PDB file of C-alpha atoms in Angstrom:
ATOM      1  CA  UNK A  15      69.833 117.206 192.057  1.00  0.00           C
ATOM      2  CA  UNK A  16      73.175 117.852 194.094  1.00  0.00           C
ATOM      3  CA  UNK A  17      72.613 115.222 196.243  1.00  0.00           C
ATOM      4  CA  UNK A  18      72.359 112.571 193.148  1.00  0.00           C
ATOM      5  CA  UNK A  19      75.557 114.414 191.900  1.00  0.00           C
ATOM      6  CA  UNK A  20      77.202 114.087 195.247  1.00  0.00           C
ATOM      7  CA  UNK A  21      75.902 109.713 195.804  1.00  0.00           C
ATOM      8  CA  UNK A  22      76.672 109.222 192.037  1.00  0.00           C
ATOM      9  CA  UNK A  23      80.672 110.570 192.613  1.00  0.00           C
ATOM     10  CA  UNK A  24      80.879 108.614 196.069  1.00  0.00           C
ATOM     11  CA  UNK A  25      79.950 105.550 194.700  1.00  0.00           C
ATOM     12  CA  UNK A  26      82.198 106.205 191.755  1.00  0.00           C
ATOM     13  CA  UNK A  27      84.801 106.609 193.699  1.00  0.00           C
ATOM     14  CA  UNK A  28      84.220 103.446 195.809  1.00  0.00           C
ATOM     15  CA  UNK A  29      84.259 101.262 192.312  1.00  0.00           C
ATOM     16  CA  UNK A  30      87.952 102.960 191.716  1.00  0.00           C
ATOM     17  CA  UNK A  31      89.235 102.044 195.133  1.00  0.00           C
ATOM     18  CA  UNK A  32      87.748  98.349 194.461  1.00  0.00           C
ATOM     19  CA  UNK A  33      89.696  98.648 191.402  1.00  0.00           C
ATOM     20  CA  UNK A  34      93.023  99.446 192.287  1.00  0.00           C
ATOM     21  CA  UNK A  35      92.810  96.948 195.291  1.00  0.00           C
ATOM     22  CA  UNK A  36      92.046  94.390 192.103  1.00  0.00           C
ATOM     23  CA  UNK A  37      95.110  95.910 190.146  1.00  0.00           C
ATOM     24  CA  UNK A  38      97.377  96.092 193.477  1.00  0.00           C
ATOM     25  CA  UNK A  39      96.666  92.440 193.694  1.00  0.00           C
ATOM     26  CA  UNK A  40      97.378  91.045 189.962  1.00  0.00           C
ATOM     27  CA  UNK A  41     100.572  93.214 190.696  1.00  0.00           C
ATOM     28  CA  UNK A  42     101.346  91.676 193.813  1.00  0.00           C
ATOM     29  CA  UNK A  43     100.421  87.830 192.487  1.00  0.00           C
ATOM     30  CA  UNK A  44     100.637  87.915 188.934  1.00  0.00           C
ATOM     31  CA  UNK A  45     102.155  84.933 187.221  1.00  0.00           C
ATOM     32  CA  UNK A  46     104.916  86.487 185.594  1.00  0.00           C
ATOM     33  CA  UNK A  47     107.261  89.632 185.696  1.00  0.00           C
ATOM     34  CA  UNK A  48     104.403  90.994 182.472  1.00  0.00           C
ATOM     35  CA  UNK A  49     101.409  90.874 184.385  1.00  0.00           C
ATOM     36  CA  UNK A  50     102.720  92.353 187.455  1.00  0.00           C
ATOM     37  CA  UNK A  51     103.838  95.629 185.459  1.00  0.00           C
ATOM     38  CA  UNK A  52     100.363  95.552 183.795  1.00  0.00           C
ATOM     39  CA  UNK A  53      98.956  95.573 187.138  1.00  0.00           C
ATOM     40  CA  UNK A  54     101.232  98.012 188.342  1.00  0.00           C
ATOM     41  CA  UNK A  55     100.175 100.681 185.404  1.00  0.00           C
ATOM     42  CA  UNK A  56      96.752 100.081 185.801  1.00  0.00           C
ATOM     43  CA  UNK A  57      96.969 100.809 189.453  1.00  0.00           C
ATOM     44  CA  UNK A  58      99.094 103.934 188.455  1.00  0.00           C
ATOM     45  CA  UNK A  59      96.178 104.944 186.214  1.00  0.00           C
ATOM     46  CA  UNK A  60      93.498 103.878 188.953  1.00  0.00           C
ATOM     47  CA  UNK A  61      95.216 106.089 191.872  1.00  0.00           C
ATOM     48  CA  UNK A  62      95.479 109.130 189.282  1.00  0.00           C
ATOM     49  CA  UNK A  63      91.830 109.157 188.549  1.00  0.00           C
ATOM     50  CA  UNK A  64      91.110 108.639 192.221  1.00  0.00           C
ATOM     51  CA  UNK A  65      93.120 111.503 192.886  1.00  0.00           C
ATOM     52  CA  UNK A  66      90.950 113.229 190.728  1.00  0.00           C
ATOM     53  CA  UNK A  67      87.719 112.782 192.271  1.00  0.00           C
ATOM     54  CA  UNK A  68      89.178 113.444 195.751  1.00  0.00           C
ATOM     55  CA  UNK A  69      90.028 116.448 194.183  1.00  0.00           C
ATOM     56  CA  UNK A  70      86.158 117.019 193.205  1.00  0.00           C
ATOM     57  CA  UNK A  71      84.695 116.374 195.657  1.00  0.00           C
ATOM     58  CA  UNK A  72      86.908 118.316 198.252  1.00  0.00           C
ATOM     59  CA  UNK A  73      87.009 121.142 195.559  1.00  0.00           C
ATOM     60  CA  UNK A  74      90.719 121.450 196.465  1.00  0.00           C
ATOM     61  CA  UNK A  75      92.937 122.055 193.224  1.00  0.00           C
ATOM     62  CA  UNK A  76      95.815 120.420 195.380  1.00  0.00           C
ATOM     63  CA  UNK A  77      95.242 117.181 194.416  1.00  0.00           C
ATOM     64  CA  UNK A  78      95.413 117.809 191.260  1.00  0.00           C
ATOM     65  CA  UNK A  79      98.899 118.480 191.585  1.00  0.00           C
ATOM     66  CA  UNK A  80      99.224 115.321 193.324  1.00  0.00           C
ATOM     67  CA  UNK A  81      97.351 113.624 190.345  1.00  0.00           C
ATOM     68  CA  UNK A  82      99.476 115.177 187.786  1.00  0.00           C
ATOM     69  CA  UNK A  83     102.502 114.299 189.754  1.00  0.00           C
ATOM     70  CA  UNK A  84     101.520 110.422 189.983  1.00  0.00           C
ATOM     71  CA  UNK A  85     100.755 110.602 186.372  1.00  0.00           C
ATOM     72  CA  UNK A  86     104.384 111.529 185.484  1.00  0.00           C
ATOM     73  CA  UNK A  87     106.261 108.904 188.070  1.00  0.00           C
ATOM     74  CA  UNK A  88     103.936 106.033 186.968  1.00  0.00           C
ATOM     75  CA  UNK A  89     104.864 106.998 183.425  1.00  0.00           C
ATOM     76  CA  UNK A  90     108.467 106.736 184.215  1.00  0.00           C
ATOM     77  CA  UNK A  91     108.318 104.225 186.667  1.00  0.00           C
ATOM     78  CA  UNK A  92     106.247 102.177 183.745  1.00  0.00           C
ATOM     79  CA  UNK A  93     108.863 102.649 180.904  1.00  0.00           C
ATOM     80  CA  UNK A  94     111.885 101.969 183.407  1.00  0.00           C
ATOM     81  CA  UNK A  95     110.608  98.795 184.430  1.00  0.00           C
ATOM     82  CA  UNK A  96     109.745  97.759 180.805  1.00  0.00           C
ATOM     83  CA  UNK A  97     113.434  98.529 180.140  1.00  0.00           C
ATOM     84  CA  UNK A  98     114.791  96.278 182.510  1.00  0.00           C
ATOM     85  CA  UNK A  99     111.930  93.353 181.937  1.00  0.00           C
ATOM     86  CA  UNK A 100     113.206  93.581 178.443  1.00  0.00           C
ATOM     87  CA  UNK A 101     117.279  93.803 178.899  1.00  0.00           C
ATOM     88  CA  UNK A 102     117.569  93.159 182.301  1.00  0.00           C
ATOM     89  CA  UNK A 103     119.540  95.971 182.715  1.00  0.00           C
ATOM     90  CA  UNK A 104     117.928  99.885 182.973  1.00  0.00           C
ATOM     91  CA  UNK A 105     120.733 101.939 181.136  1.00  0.00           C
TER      92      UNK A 105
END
């Protein structure tokens, strides 16, 4: 059973890495200042939950800090660069 558990999180975490490789790339070439922070969050998002099952399957709490951390920048980074899409200015 713990080897299913252990092939079932690997590949998992394969189709995340596929997927912020996808989201890196619609942030690198998307067609307009929009899509690129869309892929930019979504590759925020992707690299938290990676993060995550790192952490899992390591069984180190440490990147859960790491995850949390990313969480809170992408957040920020997310709603600054919204800002300045929007007024083209940040303050």
């Amino acid at each position: 059973m713990q080897t299913i558990l252990d092939t079932v999180i690997w590949v998992i975490l394969a189709l995340h890495l596929l997927m912020v490789i996808i989201a890196a790339w619609n942030a690198w070439r998307g067609e307009n200042s929009v899509m690129r922070l869309v892929g930019l969050d979504i590759a925020s998002t992707l690299t938290t939950a990676v993060l995550v099952i790192i952490s899992i399957i390591r069984q180190n709490s440490l990147f859960l800090d790491v995850a949390i951390v990313t969480t809170a920048l992408g957040y920020l980074s997310t709603v600054a660069l919204a800002k300045f899409i929007s007024d083209q200015r940040v303050f």
